Short mmCIF file of C-alpha atoms in Angstrom, two decimals:
data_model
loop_
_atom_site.label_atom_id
_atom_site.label_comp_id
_atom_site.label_asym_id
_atom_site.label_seq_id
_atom_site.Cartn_x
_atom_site.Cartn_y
_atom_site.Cartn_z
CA UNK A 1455 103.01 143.46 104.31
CA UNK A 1456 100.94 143.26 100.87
CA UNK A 1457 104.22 143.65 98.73
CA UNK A 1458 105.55 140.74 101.00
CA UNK A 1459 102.01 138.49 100.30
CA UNK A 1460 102.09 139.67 96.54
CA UNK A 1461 106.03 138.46 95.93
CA UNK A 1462 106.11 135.40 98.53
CA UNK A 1463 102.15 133.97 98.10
CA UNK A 1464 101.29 135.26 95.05
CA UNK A 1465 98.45 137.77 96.32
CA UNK A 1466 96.32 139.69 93.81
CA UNK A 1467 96.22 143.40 95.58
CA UNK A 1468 92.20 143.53 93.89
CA UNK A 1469 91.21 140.33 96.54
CA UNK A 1470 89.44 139.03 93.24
CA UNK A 1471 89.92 135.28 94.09
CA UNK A 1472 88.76 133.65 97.31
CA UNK A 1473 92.44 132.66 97.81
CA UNK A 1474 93.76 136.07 97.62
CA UNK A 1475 90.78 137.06 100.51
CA UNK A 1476 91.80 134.32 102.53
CA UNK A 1477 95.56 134.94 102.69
CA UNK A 1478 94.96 138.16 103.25
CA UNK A 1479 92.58 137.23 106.22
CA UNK A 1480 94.94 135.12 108.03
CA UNK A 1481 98.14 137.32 107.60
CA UNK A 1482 96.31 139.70 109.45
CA UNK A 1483 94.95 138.01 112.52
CA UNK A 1484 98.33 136.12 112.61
CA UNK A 1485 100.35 139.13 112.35
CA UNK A 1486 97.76 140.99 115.07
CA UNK A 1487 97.56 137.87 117.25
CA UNK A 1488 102.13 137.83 117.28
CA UNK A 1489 101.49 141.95 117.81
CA UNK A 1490 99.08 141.04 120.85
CA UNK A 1491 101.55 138.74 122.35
CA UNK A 1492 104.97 140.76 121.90
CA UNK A 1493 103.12 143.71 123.34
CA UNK A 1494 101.63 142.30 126.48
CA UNK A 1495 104.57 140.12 127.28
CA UNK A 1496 106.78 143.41 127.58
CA UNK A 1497 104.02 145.40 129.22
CA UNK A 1498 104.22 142.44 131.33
CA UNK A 1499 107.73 142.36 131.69
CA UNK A 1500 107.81 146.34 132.78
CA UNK A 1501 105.23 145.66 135.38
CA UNK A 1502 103.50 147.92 133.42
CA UNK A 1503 100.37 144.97 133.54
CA UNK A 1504 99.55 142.40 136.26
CA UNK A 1505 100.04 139.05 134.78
CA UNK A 1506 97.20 137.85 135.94
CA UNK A 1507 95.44 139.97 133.46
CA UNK A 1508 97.76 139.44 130.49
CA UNK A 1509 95.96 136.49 128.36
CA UNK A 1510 92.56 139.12 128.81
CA UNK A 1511 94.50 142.00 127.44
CA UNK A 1512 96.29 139.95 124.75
CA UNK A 1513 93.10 138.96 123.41
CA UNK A 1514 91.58 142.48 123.66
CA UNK A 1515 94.62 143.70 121.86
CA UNK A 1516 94.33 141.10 118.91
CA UNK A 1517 90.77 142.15 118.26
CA UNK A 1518 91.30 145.27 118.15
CA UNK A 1519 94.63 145.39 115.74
CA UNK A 1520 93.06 142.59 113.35
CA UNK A 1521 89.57 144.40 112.95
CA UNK A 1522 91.40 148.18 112.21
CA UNK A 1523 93.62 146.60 109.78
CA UNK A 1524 91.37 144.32 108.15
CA UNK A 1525 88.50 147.32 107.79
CA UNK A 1526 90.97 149.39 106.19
CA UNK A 1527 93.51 147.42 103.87
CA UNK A 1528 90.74 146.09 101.61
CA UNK A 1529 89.61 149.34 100.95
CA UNK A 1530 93.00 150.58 99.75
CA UNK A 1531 94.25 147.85 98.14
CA UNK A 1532 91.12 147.54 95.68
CA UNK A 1533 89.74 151.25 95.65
CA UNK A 1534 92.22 154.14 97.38
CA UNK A 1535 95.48 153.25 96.36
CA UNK A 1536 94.70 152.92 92.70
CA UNK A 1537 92.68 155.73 92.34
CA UNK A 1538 95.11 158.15 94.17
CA UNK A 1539 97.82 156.45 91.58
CA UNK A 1540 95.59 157.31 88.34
CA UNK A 1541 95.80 160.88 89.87
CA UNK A 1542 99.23 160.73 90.32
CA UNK A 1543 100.19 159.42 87.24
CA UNK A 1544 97.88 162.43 85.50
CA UNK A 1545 95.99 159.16 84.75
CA UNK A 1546 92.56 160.81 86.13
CA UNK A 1547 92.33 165.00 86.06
CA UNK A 1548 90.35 167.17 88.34
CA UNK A 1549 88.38 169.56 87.01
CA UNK A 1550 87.59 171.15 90.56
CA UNK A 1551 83.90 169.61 90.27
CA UNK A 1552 83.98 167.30 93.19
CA UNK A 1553 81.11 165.59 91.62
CA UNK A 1554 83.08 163.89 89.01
CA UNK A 1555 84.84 161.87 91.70
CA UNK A 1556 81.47 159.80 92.75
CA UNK A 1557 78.21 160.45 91.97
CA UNK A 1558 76.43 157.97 94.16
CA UNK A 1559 72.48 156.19 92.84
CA UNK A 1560 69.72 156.06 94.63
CA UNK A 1561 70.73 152.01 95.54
CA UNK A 1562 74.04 153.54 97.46
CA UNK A 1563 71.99 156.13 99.28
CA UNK A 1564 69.74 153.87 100.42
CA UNK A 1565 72.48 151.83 101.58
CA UNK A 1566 74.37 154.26 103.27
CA UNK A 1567 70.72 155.79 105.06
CA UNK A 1568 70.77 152.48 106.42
CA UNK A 1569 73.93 152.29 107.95
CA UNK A 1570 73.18 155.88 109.52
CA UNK A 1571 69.75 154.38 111.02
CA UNK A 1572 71.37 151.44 112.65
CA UNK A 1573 74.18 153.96 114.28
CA UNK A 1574 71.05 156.26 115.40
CA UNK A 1575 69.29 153.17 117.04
CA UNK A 1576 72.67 152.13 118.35
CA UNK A 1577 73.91 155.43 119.99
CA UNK A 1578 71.01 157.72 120.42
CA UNK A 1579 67.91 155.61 121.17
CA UNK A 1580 68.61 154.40 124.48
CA UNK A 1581 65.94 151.89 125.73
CA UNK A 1582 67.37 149.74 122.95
CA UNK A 1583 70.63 148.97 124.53
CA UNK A 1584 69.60 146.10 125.50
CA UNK A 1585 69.02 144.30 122.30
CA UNK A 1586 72.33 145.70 121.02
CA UNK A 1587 70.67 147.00 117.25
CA UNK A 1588 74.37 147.27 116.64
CA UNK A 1589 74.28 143.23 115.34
CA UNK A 1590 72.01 144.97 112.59
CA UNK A 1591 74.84 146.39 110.56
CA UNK A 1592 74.91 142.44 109.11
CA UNK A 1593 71.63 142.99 107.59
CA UNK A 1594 73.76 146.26 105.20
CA UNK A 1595 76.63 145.14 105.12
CA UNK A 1596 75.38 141.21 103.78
CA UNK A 1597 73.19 143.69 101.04
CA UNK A 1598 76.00 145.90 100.12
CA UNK A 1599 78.27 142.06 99.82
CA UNK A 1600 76.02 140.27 97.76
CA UNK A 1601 75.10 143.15 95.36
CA UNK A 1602 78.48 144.77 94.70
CA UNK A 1603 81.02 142.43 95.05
CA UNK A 1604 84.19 142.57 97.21
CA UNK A 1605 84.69 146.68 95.70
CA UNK A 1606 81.56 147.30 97.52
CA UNK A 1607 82.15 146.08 100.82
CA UNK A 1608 85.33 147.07 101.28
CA UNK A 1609 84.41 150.49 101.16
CA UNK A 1610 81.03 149.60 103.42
CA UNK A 1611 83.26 147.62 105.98
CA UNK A 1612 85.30 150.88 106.29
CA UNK A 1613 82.77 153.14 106.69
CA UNK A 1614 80.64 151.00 109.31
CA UNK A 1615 83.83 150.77 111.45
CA UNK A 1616 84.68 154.42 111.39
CA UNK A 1617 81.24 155.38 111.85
CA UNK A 1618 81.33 153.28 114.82
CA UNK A 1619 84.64 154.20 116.21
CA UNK A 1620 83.12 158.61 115.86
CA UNK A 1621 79.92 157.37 117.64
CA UNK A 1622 81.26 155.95 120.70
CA UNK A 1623 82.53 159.29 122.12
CA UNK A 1624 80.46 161.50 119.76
CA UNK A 1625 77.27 160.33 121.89
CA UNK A 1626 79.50 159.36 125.10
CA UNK A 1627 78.25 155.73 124.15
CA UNK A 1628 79.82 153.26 127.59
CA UNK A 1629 83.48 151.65 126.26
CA UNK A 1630 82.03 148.88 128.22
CA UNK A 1631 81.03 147.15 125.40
CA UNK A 1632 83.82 147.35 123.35
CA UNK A 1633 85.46 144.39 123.30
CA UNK A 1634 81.91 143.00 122.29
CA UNK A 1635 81.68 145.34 119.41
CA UNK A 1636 84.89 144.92 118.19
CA UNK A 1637 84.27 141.30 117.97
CA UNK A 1638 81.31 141.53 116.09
CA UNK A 1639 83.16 144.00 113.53
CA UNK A 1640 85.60 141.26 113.04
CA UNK A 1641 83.41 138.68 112.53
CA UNK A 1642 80.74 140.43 110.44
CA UNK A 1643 83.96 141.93 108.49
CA UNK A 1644 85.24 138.26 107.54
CA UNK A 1645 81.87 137.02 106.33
CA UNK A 1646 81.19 139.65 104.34
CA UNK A 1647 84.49 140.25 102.53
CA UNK A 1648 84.25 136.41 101.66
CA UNK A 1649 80.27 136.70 101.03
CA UNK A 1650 81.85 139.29 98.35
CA UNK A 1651 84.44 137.79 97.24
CA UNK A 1652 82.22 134.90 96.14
CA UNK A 1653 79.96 136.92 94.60
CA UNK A 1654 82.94 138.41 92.50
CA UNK A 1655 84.30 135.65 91.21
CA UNK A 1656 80.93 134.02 90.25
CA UNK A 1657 79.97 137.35 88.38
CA UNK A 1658 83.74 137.09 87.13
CA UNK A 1659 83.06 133.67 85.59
CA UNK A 1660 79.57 134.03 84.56
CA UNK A 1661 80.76 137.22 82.15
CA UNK A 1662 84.18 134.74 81.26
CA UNK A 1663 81.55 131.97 79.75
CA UNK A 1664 79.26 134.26 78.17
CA UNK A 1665 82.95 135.78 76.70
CA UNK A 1666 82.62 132.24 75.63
CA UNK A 1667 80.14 131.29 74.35
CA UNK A 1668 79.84 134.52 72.00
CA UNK A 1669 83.24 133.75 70.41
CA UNK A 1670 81.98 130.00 69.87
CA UNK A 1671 78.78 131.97 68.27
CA UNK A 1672 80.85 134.22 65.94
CA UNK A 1673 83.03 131.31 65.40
CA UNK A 1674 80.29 128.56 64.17
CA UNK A 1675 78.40 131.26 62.36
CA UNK A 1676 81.11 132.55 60.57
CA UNK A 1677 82.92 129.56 59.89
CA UNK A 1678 83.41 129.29 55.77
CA UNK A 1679 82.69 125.49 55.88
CA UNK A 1680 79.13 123.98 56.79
CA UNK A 1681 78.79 123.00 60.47
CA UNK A 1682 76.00 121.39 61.48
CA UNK A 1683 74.59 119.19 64.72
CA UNK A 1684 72.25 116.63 64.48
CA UNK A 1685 69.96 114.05 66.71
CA UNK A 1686 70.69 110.31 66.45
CA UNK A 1687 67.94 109.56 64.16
CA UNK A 1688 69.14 112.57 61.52
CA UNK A 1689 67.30 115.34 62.78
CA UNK A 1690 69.46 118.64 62.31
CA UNK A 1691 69.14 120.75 65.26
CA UNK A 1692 71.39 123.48 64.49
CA UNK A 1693 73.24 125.08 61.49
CA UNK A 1694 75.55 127.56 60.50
CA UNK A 1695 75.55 129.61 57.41
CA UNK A 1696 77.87 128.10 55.15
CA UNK A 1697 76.15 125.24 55.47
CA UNK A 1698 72.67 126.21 54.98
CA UNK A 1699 74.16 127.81 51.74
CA UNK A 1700 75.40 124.28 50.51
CA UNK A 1701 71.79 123.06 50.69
CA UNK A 1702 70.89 125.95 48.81
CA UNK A 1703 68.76 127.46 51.93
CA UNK A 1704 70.83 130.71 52.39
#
């Protein structure tokens, strides 16, 4: 499916542009929502489901198949797949130090302490129910978006959705809820891959104009001719070298 968006639409694999994110975004949930359908309509079909029930089911189905595949084909697209490639290729060795893979900072561990403490308050601390502390993985996951880009989050949105998925029968959490949660995962997935995505390409073109400006800098200051810039009434603002050597300044 990304060969087919990369060919056909153009898609960057990295999800560096907005675009790219948003393509990828609605392939998804259209491909999940014709998945949902299809699937239903011959469960229907087999009397395998009561019709009656169908549209429900259909719609459980599409959440469920859009917020799996959307958790997990960020992550490989920008991080897994290329790095298992570099190994591959005998691009990347390994040693047998598992340390030289990832040694997280103190910023990451932080982050990922607080994912843990929102799946403790979730699961284990029962008179919170109530108040669903689940909604609190926005409060991370919005962190982890708008300080490491759309690399970041990918990896976060994984990891908050598999941590979820273990939980539920880990701590024998009620499936009740789970068309609830996995609605929430899909939502709080979308706004944060496009929170980083933003973030990425505003970093992108912030380090694309200071590319900029510094080759304007070397340019003007090592220009062989004088280049000057001046105010209306003659007042010389700025100068390069060449010509503060024709005034005899240099």
């Amino acid at each position: 499916a990304a060969e087919f968006l990369r060919s056909r639409l153009h898609l960057d694999t990295q999800l560096q542009r907005l675009r790219d994110v948003l393509i990828l975004v609605l392939g998804v949930n259209g491909a999940a929502a014709i998945m949902a359908v299809v699937s239903i309509s011959l469960q229907v079909q087999m009397g395998m489901l009561p019709a009656a029930t169908s549209a429900d089911a259909a719609l459980r189905w599409w959440i469920g198949e859009a917020v799996g595949t959307l958790a997990l084909t960020p992550a490989l697209l920008i991080t897994i797949i290329p790095e298992a490639r570099k190994f591959l290729l005998g691009e990347r060795a390994f040693s047998g130090d598992w340390r030289q893979l990832y040694r997280p900072g103190l910023p990451t561990v932080i982050k990922a302490f607080s994912l843990l403490l929102i799946f403790y308050l979730s699961f284990r601390v029962k008179a919170l129910d109530q108040y669903m502390p689940l909604y609190l993985l926005g409060i991370p996951l919005t962190w982890i978006a708008l300080q490491d880009g759309i690399t970041g989050i990918s990896l976060a949105f994984v990891a908050a959705n598999f941590g979820t998925a273990l939980c539920l029968p880990l701590f024998q959490s009620s499936l009740k809820a789970m068309p609830e949660i996995q609605l929430l995962q899909l939502v709080l997935g979308m706004t944060c891959l496009f929170t980083g995505v933003i973030i990425t390409e505003r970093r992108k073109m912030q380090l694309e104009l200071h590319e900029s400006e510094q080759s304007y800098r070397n340019l003007f200051d090592n220009a062989p001719f004088g280049i000057f810039r001046s105010t209306p009434d003659g007042k010389i603002t700025m100068a390069n070298p060449a010509f503060l050597n024709m005034l005899g300044y240099a």
